[in-house]
Short mmCIF file of C-alpha atoms in Angstrom, two decimals:
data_model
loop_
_atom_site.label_atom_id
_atom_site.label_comp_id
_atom_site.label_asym_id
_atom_site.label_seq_id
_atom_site.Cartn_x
_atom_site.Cartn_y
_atom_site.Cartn_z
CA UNK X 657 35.48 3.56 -22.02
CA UNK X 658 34.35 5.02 -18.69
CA UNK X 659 31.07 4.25 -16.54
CA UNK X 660 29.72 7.15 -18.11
CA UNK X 661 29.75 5.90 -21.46
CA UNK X 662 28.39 2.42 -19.80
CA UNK X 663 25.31 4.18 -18.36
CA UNK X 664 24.42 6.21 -21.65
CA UNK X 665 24.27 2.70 -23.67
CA UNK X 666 22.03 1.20 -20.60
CA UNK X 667 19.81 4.57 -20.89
CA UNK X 668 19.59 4.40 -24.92
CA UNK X 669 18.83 0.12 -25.04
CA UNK X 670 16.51 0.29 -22.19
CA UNK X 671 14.68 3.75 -23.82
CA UNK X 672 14.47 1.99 -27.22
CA UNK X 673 15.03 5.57 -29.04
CA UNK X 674 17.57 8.22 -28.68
CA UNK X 675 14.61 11.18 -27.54
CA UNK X 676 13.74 8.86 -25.06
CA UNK X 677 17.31 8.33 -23.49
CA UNK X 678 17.98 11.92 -24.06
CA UNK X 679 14.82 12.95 -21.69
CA UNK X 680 15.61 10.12 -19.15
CA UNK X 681 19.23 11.38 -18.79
CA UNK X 682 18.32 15.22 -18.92
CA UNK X 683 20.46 15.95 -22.05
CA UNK X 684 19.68 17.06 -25.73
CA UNK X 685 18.94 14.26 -28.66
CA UNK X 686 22.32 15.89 -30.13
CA UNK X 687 24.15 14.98 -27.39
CA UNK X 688 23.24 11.97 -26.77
CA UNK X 689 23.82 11.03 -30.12
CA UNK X 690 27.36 12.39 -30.19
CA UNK X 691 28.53 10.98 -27.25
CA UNK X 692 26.96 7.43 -28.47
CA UNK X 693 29.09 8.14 -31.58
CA UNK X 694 31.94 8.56 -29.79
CA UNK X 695 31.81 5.36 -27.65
CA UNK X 696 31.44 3.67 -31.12
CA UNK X 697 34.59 5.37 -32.27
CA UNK X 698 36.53 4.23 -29.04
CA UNK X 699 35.68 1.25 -29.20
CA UNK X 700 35.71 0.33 -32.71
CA UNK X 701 32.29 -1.02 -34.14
CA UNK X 702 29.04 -0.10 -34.37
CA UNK X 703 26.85 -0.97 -30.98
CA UNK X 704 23.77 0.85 -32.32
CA UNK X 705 21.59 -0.13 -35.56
CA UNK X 706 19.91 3.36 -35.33
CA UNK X 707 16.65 3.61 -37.03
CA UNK X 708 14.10 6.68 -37.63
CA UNK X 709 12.07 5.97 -34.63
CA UNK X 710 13.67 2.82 -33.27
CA UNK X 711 17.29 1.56 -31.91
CA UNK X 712 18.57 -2.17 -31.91
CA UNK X 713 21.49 -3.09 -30.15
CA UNK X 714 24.85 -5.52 -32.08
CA UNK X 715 25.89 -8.40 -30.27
CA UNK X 716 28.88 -6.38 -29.25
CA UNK X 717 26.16 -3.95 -28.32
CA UNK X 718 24.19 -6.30 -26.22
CA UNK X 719 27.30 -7.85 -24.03
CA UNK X 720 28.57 -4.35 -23.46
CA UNK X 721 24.85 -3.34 -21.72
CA UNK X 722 24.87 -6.58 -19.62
CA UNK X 723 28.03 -5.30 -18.39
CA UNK X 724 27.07 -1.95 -17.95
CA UNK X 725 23.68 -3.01 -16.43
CA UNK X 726 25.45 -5.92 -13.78
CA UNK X 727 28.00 -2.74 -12.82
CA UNK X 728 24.95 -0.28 -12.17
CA UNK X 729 23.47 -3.12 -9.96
CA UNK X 730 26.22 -3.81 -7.86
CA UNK X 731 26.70 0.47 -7.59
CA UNK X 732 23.05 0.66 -6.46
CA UNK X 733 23.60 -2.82 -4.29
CA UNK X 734 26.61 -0.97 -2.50
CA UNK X 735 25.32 2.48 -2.06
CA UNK X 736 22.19 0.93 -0.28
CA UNK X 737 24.17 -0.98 2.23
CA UNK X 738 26.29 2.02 2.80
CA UNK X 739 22.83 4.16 3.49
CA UNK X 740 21.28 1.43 5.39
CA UNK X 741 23.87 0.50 8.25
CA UNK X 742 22.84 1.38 11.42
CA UNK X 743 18.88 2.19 10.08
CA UNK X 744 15.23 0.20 9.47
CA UNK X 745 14.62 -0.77 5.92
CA UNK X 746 14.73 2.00 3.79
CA UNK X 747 14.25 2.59 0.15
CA UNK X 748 11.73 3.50 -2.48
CA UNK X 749 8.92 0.67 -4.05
CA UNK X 750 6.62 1.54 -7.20
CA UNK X 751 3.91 -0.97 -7.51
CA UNK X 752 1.20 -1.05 -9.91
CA UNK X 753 -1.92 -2.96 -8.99
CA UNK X 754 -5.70 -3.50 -10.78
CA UNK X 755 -7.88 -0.91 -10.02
CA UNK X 756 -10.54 -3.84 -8.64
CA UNK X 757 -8.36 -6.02 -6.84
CA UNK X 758 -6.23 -3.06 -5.53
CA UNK X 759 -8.46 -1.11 -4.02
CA UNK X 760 -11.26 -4.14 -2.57
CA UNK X 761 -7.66 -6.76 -1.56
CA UNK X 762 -4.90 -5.40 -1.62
CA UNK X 763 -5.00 -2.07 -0.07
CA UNK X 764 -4.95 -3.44 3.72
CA UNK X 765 -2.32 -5.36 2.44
CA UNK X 766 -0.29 -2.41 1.32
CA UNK X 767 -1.33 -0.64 4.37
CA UNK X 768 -0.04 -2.74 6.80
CA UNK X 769 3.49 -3.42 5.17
CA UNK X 770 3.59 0.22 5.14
CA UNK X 771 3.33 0.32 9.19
CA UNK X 772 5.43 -2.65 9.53
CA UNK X 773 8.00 -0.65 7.24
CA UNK X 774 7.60 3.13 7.87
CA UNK X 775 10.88 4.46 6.44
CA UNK X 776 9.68 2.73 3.00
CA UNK X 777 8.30 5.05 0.27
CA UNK X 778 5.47 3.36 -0.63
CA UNK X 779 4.16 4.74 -4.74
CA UNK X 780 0.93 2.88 -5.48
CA UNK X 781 -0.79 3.16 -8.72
CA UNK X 782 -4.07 1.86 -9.27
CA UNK X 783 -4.42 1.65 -12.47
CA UNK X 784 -5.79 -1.02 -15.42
CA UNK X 785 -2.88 -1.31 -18.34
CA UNK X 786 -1.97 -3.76 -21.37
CA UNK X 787 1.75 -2.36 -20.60
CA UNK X 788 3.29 -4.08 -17.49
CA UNK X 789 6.69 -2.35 -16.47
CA UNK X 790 7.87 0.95 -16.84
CA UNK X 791 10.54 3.12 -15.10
CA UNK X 792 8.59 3.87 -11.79
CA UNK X 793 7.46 0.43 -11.30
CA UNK X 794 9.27 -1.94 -9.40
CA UNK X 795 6.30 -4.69 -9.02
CA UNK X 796 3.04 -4.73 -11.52
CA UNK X 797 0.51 -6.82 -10.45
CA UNK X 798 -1.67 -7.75 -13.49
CA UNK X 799 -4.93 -10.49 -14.18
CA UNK X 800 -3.94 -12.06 -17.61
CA UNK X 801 -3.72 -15.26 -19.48
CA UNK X 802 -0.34 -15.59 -19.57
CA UNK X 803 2.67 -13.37 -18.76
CA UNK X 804 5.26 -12.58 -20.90
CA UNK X 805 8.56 -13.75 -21.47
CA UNK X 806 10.68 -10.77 -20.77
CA UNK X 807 9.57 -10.48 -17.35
CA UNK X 808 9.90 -12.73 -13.93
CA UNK X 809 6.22 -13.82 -12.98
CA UNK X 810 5.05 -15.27 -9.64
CA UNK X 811 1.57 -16.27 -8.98
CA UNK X 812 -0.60 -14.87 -7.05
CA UNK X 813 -3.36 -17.14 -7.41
CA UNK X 814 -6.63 -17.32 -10.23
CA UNK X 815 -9.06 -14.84 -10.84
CA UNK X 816 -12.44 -16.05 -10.47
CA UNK X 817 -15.03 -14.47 -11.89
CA UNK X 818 -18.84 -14.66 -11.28
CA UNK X 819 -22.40 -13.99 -12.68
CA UNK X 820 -24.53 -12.52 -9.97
CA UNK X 821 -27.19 -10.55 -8.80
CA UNK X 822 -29.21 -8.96 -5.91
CA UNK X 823 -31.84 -10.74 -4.37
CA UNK X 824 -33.92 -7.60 -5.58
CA UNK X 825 -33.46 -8.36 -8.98
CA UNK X 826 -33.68 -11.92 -8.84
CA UNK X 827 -37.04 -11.65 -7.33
CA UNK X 828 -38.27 -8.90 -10.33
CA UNK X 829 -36.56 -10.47 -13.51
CA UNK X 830 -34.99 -13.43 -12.51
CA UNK X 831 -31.75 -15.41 -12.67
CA UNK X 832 -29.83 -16.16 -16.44
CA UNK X 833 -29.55 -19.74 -16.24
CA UNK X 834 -27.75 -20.10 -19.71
CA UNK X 835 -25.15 -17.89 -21.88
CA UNK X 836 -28.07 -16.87 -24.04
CA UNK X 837 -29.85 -15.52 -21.35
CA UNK X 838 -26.51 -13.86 -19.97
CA UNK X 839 -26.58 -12.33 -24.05
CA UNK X 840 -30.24 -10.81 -22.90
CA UNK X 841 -29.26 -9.39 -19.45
CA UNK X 842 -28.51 -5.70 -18.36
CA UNK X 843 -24.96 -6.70 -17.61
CA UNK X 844 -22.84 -4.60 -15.16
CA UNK X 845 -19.08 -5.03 -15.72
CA UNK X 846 -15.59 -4.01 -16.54
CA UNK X 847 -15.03 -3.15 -19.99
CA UNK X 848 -14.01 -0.44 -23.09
CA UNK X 849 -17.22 1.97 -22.90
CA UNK X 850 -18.57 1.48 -26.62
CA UNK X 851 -17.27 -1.58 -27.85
CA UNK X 852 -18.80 -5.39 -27.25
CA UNK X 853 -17.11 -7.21 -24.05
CA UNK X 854 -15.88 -10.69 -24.67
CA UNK X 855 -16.70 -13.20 -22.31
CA UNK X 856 -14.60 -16.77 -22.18
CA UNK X 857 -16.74 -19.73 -20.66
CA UNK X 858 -15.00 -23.00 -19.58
CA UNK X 859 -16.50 -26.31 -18.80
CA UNK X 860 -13.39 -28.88 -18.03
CA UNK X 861 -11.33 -28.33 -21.95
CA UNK X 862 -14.69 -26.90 -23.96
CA UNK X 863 -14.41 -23.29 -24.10
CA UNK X 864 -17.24 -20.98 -25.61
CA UNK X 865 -17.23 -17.15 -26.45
CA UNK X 866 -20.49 -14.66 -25.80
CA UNK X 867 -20.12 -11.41 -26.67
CA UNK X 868 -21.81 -9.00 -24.41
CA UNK X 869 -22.80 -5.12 -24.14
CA UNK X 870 -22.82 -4.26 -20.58
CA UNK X 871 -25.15 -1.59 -19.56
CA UNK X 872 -23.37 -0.57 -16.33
CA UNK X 873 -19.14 0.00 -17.15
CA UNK X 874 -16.46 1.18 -15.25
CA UNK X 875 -12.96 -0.13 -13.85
CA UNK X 876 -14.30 2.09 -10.47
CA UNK X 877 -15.02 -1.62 -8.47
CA UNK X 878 -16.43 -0.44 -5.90
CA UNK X 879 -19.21 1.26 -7.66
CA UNK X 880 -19.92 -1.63 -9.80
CA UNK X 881 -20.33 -3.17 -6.45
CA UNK X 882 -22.96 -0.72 -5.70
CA UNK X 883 -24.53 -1.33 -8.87
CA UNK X 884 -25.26 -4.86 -8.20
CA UNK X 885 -26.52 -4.28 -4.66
CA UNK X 886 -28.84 -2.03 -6.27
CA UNK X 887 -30.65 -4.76 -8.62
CA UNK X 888 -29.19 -2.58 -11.83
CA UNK X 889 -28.58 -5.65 -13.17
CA UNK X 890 -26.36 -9.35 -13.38
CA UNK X 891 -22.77 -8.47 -12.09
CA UNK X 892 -19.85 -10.17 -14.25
CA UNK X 893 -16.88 -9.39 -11.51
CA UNK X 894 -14.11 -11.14 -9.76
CA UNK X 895 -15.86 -12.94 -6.95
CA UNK X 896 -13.87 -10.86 -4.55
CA UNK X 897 -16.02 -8.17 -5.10
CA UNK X 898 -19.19 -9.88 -3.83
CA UNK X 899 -18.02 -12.35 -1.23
CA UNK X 900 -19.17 -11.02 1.71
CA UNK X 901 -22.82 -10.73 0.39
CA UNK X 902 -22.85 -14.15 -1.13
CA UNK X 903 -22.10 -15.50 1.97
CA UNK X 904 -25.19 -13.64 3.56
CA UNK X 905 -27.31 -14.83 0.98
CA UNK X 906 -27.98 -11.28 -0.20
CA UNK X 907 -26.55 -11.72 -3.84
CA UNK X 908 -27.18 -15.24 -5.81
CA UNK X 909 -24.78 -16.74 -8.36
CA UNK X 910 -25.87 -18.10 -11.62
CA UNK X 911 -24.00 -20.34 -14.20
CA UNK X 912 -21.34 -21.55 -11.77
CA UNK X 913 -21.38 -24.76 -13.98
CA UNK X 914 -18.38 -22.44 -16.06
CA UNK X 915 -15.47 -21.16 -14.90
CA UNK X 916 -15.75 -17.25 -16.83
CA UNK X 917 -13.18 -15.05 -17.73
CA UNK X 918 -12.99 -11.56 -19.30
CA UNK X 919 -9.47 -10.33 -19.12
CA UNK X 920 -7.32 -13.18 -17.62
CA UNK X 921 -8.03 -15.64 -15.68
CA UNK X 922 -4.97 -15.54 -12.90
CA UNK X 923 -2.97 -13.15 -11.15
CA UNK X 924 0.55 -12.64 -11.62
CA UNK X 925 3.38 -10.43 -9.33
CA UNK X 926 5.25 -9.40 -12.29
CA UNK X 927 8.80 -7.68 -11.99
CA UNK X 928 12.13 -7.15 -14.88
CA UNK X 929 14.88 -9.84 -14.20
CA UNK X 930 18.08 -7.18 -15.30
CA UNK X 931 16.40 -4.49 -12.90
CA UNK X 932 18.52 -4.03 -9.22
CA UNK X 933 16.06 -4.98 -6.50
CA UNK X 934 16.66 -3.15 -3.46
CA UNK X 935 15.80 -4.68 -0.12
CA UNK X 936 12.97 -2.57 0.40
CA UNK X 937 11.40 -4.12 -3.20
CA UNK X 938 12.44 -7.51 -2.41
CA UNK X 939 10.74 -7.61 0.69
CA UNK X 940 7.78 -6.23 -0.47
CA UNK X 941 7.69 -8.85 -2.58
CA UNK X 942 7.92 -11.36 -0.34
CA UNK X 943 5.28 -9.87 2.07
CA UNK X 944 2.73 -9.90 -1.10
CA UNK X 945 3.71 -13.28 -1.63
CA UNK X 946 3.18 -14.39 1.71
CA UNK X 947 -0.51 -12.45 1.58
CA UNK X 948 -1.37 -13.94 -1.32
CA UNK X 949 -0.60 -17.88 0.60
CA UNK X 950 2.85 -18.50 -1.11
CA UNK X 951 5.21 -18.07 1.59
CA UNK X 952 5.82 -16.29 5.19
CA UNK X 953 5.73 -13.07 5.75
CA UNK X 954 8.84 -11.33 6.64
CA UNK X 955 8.78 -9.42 10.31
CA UNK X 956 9.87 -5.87 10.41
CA UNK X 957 13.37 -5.70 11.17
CA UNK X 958 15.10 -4.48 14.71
CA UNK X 959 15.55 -1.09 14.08
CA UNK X 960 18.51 -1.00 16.15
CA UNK X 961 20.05 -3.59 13.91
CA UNK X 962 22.37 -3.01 10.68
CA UNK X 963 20.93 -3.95 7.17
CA UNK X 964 22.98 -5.00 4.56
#
């Protein structure tokens, strides 16, 4: 058994299929197949349960990809201290953030670790997704209940979200002073275009459900922004997105005896426990951290300094 053989087990158990693997490690379904066959044979049982569209690794399976995953670690561990002597931080971070908070927060965020870091490649995706890691993410940021077990989740904080509206509007059709009335509104939101939005009210333990039909949807924040200032209609958005004009007293809040929620209600920094963190992605992490009021920010190293 050779690294080789280590890394093409990693590839097929992280893929979950053999087309997958093969595509990920630039070879033919065939061949990985064979060559997975041939590990088997060398080693002598089955590591595999193959399936038509699915693969499941044997316990033998399983402890032979933690050791091939804690080897690739410490390879990618040591070739980044090699590369890094005598240089700045260097390295490579994919990080996936709401389209909302991304683009109204966390882009001066993002901005400045980039000019405290310049030799970092910085990959942002703004993006809205159910999924929450995937090859080129490093660090998802995501606005859910609750995160899920297979991944390492730090908080970022809740999500707050508020009924509002322009002063314009208030003054024409008034302020929604219960859910019913919320029912009733032109509602401007995030949501599926086409298909009812379901809004989660909480007062202390009591929760209620309204279902809504926005008349105003995109995941384009800023625009929905615009929407609101316009007097399209009530705003249902994280209270980010308004907080400067609330605090002019140019868009009123309604129903702030409930605590809403549409798609979560708290932020997570989300990232794969088995997955090598460079020092580029762990300090990234620890700058959004910081941002976010959960610890200090780290400086930007002496670039005359050595890295490990």
């Amino acid at each position: 058994m050779d690294l080789q053989s280590l890394t093409l087990l990693v590839e097929i158990i992280d893929s979950g299929n053999l087309s997958q693997a093969a595509r990920k490690l630039k070879m033919t379904r065939a061949n990985v197949s064979y060559h997975l066959t041939q590990l088997e044979k060398s080693v002598g049982v089955q590591l595999i349960r193959r399936s038509t569209r699915l693969v499941e690794p044997t316990e033998v399976g399983l402890r032979l990809y933690e050791h091939g995953r804690a080897i690739q670690n410490e390879i990618l561990a040591a070739r980044e201290t090699v590369t890094s002597l005598g240089q700045g931080l260097m390295g490579r971070v994919g990080i996936s953030v709401p389209s909302g908070y991304g683009q109204m927060v966390m882009s001066e965020w993002l901005i400045e670790f980039k000019r405290l870091y310049p030799g970092i490649v910085l990959d942002v995706l703004f993006e809205n997704r159910t999924d929450h890691l995937r090859d080129e993410v490093d660090i998802a940021i995501r606005v859910i209940a609750e995160p899920p077990l297979s991944v390492i989740a730090r908080s970022l904080g809740p999500m707050r979200y508020v009924a509002c509206a322009s002063r314009e509007y208030v003054a024409a059709h008034g302020l929604p002073t219960t859910l019913y009335e919320l029912r009733n509104s032109p509602v401007i939101t995030a949501g599926v275009i086409g298909r009812q939005l379901r809004l989660s009210a909480y007062q202390g333990e009591e929760r209620q459900e309204v279902m809504l039909e926005p008349t105003l949807i995109s995941e384009h924040f800023p625009f929905l922004h615009q929407g609101i200032l316009a007097g399209l209609g009530v705003g249902l958005v994280p209270d980010y997105v308004v907080q400067a004009e609330v605090a002019r007293g140019e868009v009123l809040l309604t129903l702030q005896e409930y605590r809403l929620s549409i798609f979560g209600n708290h932020l997570y920094l989300m990232y794969l426990p088995d997955r090598h963190q460079t020092r580029a992605v762990r300090t990234c992490i620890d700058f959004l951290l910081a941002k976010a009021g959960h610890g200090a920010a780290p400086t930007a190293p002496d670039p005359g300094r050595a890295t490990a």
